[in-house]
């Protein structure tokens, strides 16, 4: 056997091995694996629907489901009979869906396709998943056991946390998720800012906060996709993403259960923070599936600084 092959087998750590070595509980390991694999099917669906062929219809000439809806169908059908999922709550569904026999261990939340309006521009998009050990109508800190997101960009990457750090994997040509970064750790303070919402709709205290970041030389990085925008902060090891309260929507835009909780779980595991500008996201009790919250998420310094501005201190 050549040296190269030995080197390869010695250094490549795939997702299953990583979770096993990290002591992630068996069923949770299987579930995370299954969700990561589902990302491959969704990626195939994105490619299929985005072939940029004018007048493209499927072979039966039928209307195509929107990409968000078909990503949801894919997750639902993959998780429904997994044997590990009791309830599936999705941004694409009005109500929680019961799965299996009712004695399964986990409750799943999904934003099956985040940033779907970016598909035609060929920017990165993603899937966001939360894994809970009890009903999702609770504080994330009490109910969550894991979270992951998949980024469909030039590469397909997946970041998961099962409560023992945040780790990034890349999907290789053989179709395996291979470890690229273990225990990603954010710096106390970063240099990127990613501000959502129109400036003219911001509240004065938020505007002052952003002006402070700008005066300090923070670089603007906003793609309009929550997954790649958060991923950028994580991989660059710092900075702040915000989607604040707006004049006409005091609860902001992004959804607590499907978008904010999973990202807050991962960012906290990377040593960062996530708040509404007042309370930590993981301390917010979920009262409704479509509940929205303002969000300040990223390095500790910037998140705490936002609190100071918003509380007027
Ligand atoms: P979704 O595609 O799941 O509805 O989410 C879109 C979200 C999120 O990806 C992004 O952070 C935000 O919308 C962008 O909003 P703006 O277009 O207002 O910037
Ligand atoms: Mn979304
Ligand atoms: Mn979505």
Coordinates of C-alpha atoms and ligand atoms in Angstrom, one line a residue:
X1 CA 0.0 0.0 0.0
X2 CA 1.4 3.4 -0.9
X3 CA 2.2 6.2 1.6
X4 CA -0.6 8.4 0.2
X5 CA -3.2 5.9 1.0
X6 CA -1.9 5.4 4.5
X7 CA -1.8 9.2 5.0
X8 CA -5.4 9.4 3.8
X9 CA -6.8 6.8 6.1
X10 CA -4.8 8.1 9.0
X11 CA -6.0 11.7 8.8
X12 CA -9.5 11.6 7.4
X13 CA -12.1 11.7 10.1
X14 CA -15.6 11.3 8.8
X15 CA -18.7 12.5 10.6
X16 CA -19.7 9.1 12.1
X17 CA -16.3 8.5 13.5
X18 CA -16.1 12.0 14.9
X19 CA -19.4 11.7 16.7
X20 CA -18.4 8.2 18.0
X21 CA -15.0 9.5 19.2
X22 CA -16.8 12.5 20.8
X23 CA -19.0 10.3 22.8
X24 CA -22.3 11.5 21.2
X25 CA -25.1 9.2 22.3
X26 CA -25.9 6.4 19.8
X27 CA -29.4 7.5 18.6
X28 CA -28.4 11.1 18.4
X29 CA -25.4 10.1 16.3
X30 CA -27.6 8.2 13.9
X31 CA -30.0 11.0 13.7
X32 CA -27.4 13.7 12.9
X33 CA -25.9 11.3 10.3
X34 CA -29.2 10.9 8.7
X35 CA -29.9 14.6 8.5
X36 CA -26.5 15.3 7.1
X37 CA -27.1 12.6 4.4
X38 CA -30.5 14.2 3.6
X39 CA -28.5 17.4 2.7
X40 CA -27.2 15.4 -0.3
X41 CA -30.7 14.9 -1.7
X42 CA -31.6 18.5 -1.2
X43 CA -28.4 19.6 -2.9
X44 CA -29.3 17.3 -5.9
X45 CA -32.8 18.9 -5.9
X46 CA -31.3 22.4 -6.0
X47 CA -29.2 21.5 -8.9
X48 CA -32.1 19.9 -10.8
X49 CA -34.3 22.9 -10.3
X50 CA -31.7 25.5 -11.1
X51 CA -30.4 24.3 -14.4
X52 CA -31.1 27.7 -16.0
X53 CA -33.0 26.2 -18.9
X54 CA -35.7 28.5 -20.2
X55 CA -39.1 26.9 -20.2
X56 CA -37.9 23.9 -18.2
X57 CA -40.7 21.5 -17.0
X58 CA -40.4 18.1 -15.5
X59 CA -40.8 15.1 -17.8
X60 CA -44.6 15.0 -17.2
X61 CA -45.0 18.7 -17.9
X62 CA -46.2 19.2 -14.3
X63 CA -45.8 22.3 -12.2
X64 CA -42.7 22.0 -10.0
X65 CA -43.0 22.3 -6.3
X66 CA -41.2 25.3 -5.0
X67 CA -37.7 24.4 -3.8
X68 CA -38.6 25.2 -0.1
X69 CA -41.5 22.8 -0.3
X70 CA -39.6 20.0 -1.9
X71 CA -36.8 20.4 0.6
X72 CA -39.4 20.1 3.3
X73 CA -40.9 17.0 1.7
X74 CA -37.4 15.4 1.5
X75 CA -36.7 16.1 5.2
X76 CA -40.1 14.9 6.3
X77 CA -39.9 11.7 4.4
X78 CA -36.4 11.0 5.6
X79 CA -37.1 11.7 9.2
X80 CA -40.6 10.3 9.5
X81 CA -39.6 6.7 9.6
X82 CA -36.2 7.1 11.1
X83 CA -37.3 5.6 14.4
X84 CA -35.7 8.5 16.3
X85 CA -38.1 11.4 15.6
X86 CA -41.3 11.9 17.5
X87 CA -42.3 15.3 16.1
X88 CA -41.2 17.3 13.1
X89 CA -41.8 21.1 13.1
X90 CA -40.9 22.9 9.9
X91 CA -41.0 26.5 8.7
X92 CA -43.0 25.1 5.7
X93 CA -45.8 23.6 7.8
X94 CA -48.5 25.3 9.8
X95 CA -48.5 22.7 12.6
X96 CA -46.1 20.2 14.2
X97 CA -46.2 16.8 12.5
X98 CA -46.2 13.6 14.6
X99 CA -43.9 10.9 13.4
X100 CA -43.5 7.2 14.2
X101 CA -45.2 5.6 17.2
X102 CA -44.9 8.4 19.7
X103 CA -42.2 7.0 21.9
X104 CA -39.3 8.2 19.8
X105 CA -36.6 10.3 21.6
X106 CA -36.2 13.5 19.5
X107 CA -38.2 16.5 18.3
X108 CA -36.9 18.1 15.2
X109 CA -37.2 21.7 13.8
X110 CA -36.3 22.6 10.3
X111 CA -35.8 25.5 8.0
X112 CA -35.5 23.1 5.1
X113 CA -34.2 25.7 2.7
X114 CA -33.0 29.0 4.0
X115 CA -32.4 31.8 1.5
X116 CA -34.4 30.1 -1.3
X117 CA -34.8 33.4 -3.1
X118 CA -31.1 33.5 -3.7
X119 CA -31.1 30.2 -5.7
X120 CA -31.4 31.9 -9.1
X121 CA -28.4 34.2 -8.3
X122 CA -26.2 31.2 -7.6
X123 CA -25.3 32.5 -4.1
X124 CA -25.0 30.0 -1.2
X125 CA -28.1 28.8 0.6
X126 CA -28.7 26.3 3.4
X127 CA -30.7 24.1 5.7
X128 CA -31.0 24.6 9.4
X129 CA -32.0 21.9 11.9
X130 CA -32.6 21.9 15.7
X131 CA -32.8 18.7 17.7
X132 CA -34.7 18.8 21.0
X133 CA -35.2 16.2 23.7
X134 CA -38.6 17.5 24.6
X135 CA -41.4 19.6 23.2
X136 CA -40.1 22.5 21.2
X137 CA -42.4 24.9 23.1
X138 CA -39.7 25.6 25.7
X139 CA -36.5 27.6 26.2
X140 CA -33.9 26.3 23.8
X141 CA -31.4 25.9 26.7
X142 CA -33.7 23.4 28.3
X143 CA -34.9 21.4 25.3
X144 CA -32.1 21.5 22.8
X145 CA -29.5 18.7 22.6
X146 CA -28.0 19.4 19.2
X147 CA -28.2 21.7 16.1
X148 CA -26.7 21.6 12.6
X149 CA -26.7 23.5 9.4
X150 CA -25.7 22.7 5.9
X151 CA -24.3 25.3 3.5
X152 CA -24.9 24.6 -0.3
X153 CA -22.1 26.7 -1.8
X154 CA -19.2 26.0 -4.1
X155 CA -18.6 23.2 -1.5
X156 CA -21.3 21.6 0.6
X157 CA -20.3 21.9 4.3
X158 CA -22.0 21.0 7.5
X159 CA -21.5 22.3 10.9
X160 CA -22.9 20.4 13.9
X161 CA -22.9 20.7 17.6
X162 CA -24.2 18.1 20.0
X163 CA -23.2 20.2 23.0
X164 CA -19.5 19.5 22.9
X165 CA -18.1 22.2 20.6
X166 CA -19.0 23.2 17.1
X167 CA -17.3 21.2 14.2
X168 CA -17.2 21.7 10.4
X169 CA -17.3 19.0 7.8
X170 CA -17.0 19.1 4.1
X171 CA -18.7 16.7 1.7
X172 CA -16.0 15.1 -0.4
X173 CA -16.3 13.6 -3.9
X174 CA -16.9 10.2 -2.4
X175 CA -20.0 11.5 -0.7
X176 CA -18.5 11.4 2.8
X177 CA -18.6 14.3 5.3
X178 CA -15.0 14.7 6.3
X179 CA -13.8 16.8 9.3
X180 CA -12.4 20.2 8.3
X181 CA -12.4 22.0 11.6
X182 CA -12.9 20.8 15.1
X183 CA -13.9 22.9 18.1
X184 CA -14.3 26.1 16.1
X185 CA -13.7 29.0 18.6
X186 CA -14.8 32.6 18.0
X187 CA -12.5 35.4 19.1
X188 CA -13.7 37.7 21.9
X189 CA -14.1 40.3 19.2
X190 CA -14.3 40.1 15.4
X191 CA -14.1 42.6 12.5
X192 CA -17.1 41.8 10.3
X193 CA -20.7 43.0 10.5
X194 CA -23.7 41.6 8.7
X195 CA -26.7 43.9 9.2
X196 CA -30.2 42.9 8.1
X197 CA -33.1 45.2 7.5
X198 CA -33.3 48.5 5.7
X199 CA -31.3 51.3 7.4
X200 CA -34.3 53.7 7.1
X201 CA -36.4 51.2 9.1
X202 CA -33.9 50.7 12.0
X203 CA -34.7 52.1 15.4
X204 CA -32.4 55.0 16.5
X205 CA -30.5 52.9 19.2
X206 CA -29.7 50.2 16.6
X207 CA -28.6 52.8 14.1
X208 CA -26.2 54.2 16.7
X209 CA -24.8 50.7 17.4
X210 CA -24.1 50.1 13.7
X211 CA -22.6 53.5 13.3
X212 CA -20.3 52.6 16.2
X213 CA -19.2 49.4 14.4
X214 CA -18.6 51.3 11.2
X215 CA -16.6 54.0 12.9
X216 CA -14.4 51.2 14.3
X217 CA -13.7 49.9 10.8
X218 CA -15.9 46.7 10.8
X219 CA -16.2 45.3 7.3
X220 CA -19.7 44.8 5.7
X221 CA -20.5 41.3 4.8
X222 CA -24.2 40.6 4.1
X223 CA -25.4 38.1 1.4
X224 CA -29.1 37.9 2.3
X225 CA -28.7 34.2 3.3
X226 CA -28.7 33.6 7.0
X227 CA -26.8 30.3 6.7
X228 CA -23.8 31.7 4.7
X229 CA -23.8 34.9 6.7
X230 CA -23.6 33.0 10.0
X231 CA -21.1 30.6 8.5
X232 CA -18.9 33.4 7.5
X233 CA -18.7 34.7 11.0
X234 CA -18.1 31.2 12.4
X235 CA -15.4 30.3 9.9
X236 CA -13.7 33.8 10.1
X237 CA -13.9 33.3 13.9
X238 CA -15.8 36.5 14.8
X239 CA -18.0 39.4 14.0
X240 CA -21.7 40.1 14.3
X241 CA -24.9 39.3 12.4
X242 CA -28.0 41.3 13.3
X243 CA -31.6 41.3 12.1
X244 CA -33.0 43.9 14.4
X245 CA -36.4 45.1 15.4
X246 CA -37.7 47.4 12.7
X247 CA -40.1 50.4 12.9
X248 CA -43.0 48.3 11.5
X249 CA -41.9 44.9 12.7
X250 CA -40.7 45.2 16.3
X251 CA -40.0 41.4 16.4
X252 CA -37.7 41.6 13.4
X253 CA -37.8 39.0 10.6
X254 CA -36.1 35.8 11.6
X255 CA -37.9 32.9 13.3
X256 CA -36.9 31.9 16.8
X257 CA -37.6 28.2 16.5
X258 CA -36.4 27.4 13.0
X259 CA -33.6 29.9 12.4
X260 CA -32.4 31.5 15.6
X261 CA -32.3 28.7 18.2
X262 CA -30.2 26.3 16.2
X263 CA -27.7 29.1 15.2
X264 CA -27.6 30.3 18.8
X265 CA -26.8 26.8 20.0
X266 CA -23.9 26.4 17.6
X267 CA -22.5 29.9 18.1
X268 CA -22.6 29.5 21.9
X269 CA -20.8 26.2 21.5
X270 CA -18.2 28.1 19.6
X271 CA -17.8 30.5 22.5
X272 CA -20.0 33.3 21.0
X273 CA -23.3 34.7 22.1
X274 CA -26.8 35.3 20.7
X275 CA -29.3 37.8 22.1
X276 CA -32.4 39.7 21.1
X277 CA -30.5 42.8 22.2
X278 CA -32.0 42.2 25.7
X279 CA -32.3 38.4 26.4
X280 CA -30.2 35.5 25.3
X281 CA -31.9 33.6 22.5
X282 CA -31.6 30.3 24.2
X283 CA -33.5 31.7 27.2
X284 CA -36.4 32.8 25.1
X285 CA -39.5 30.5 25.5
X286 CA -41.0 29.4 22.3
X287 CA -44.7 30.2 22.4
X288 CA -45.6 29.9 18.7
X289 CA -44.1 28.2 15.7
X290 CA -43.9 31.4 13.8
X291 CA -42.5 33.5 16.7
X292 CA -39.9 36.0 15.5
X293 CA -37.2 37.8 17.5
X294 CA -34.6 40.5 16.8
X295 CA -31.2 38.9 16.8
X296 CA -27.6 39.9 17.6
X297 CA -25.3 36.9 17.2
X298 CA -21.6 36.4 16.9
X299 CA -18.6 37.3 19.1
X300 CA -19.1 38.1 22.7
X301 CA -17.9 41.7 22.6
X302 CA -20.2 42.8 19.8
X303 CA -23.3 41.0 21.2
X304 CA -22.7 42.6 24.7
X305 CA -22.0 46.0 23.0
X306 CA -25.4 45.8 21.3
X307 CA -27.1 45.2 24.7
X308 CA -25.5 48.4 26.0
X309 CA -26.8 50.4 23.1
X310 CA -30.3 48.9 23.2
X311 CA -30.7 49.4 26.9
X312 CA -29.4 52.9 26.6
X313 CA -26.5 52.5 29.0
Ligands
LIG1 P1 -36.1 32.0 4.2 O1 -35.6 31.9 2.8 O2 -36.0 30.7 4.9 O3 -37.5 32.6 4.2 O4 -35.2 33.0 5.0 C1 -34.7 34.2 4.4 C2 -34.1 35.0 5.5 C3 -32.6 34.7 5.8 O5 -32.0 33.8 5.0 C4 -31.9 36.0 5.6 O6 -31.0 36.3 6.7 C5 -33.0 37.0 5.6 O7 -34.2 36.4 5.2 C6 -32.7 38.1 4.6 O8 -33.7 39.1 4.7 P2 -33.6 40.4 3.8 O9 -33.9 40.1 2.4 O10 -34.6 41.3 4.4 O11 -32.2 41.0 4.0
LIG2 MN1 -34.9 31.0 6.7
LIG3 MN1 -36.9 28.7 4.5

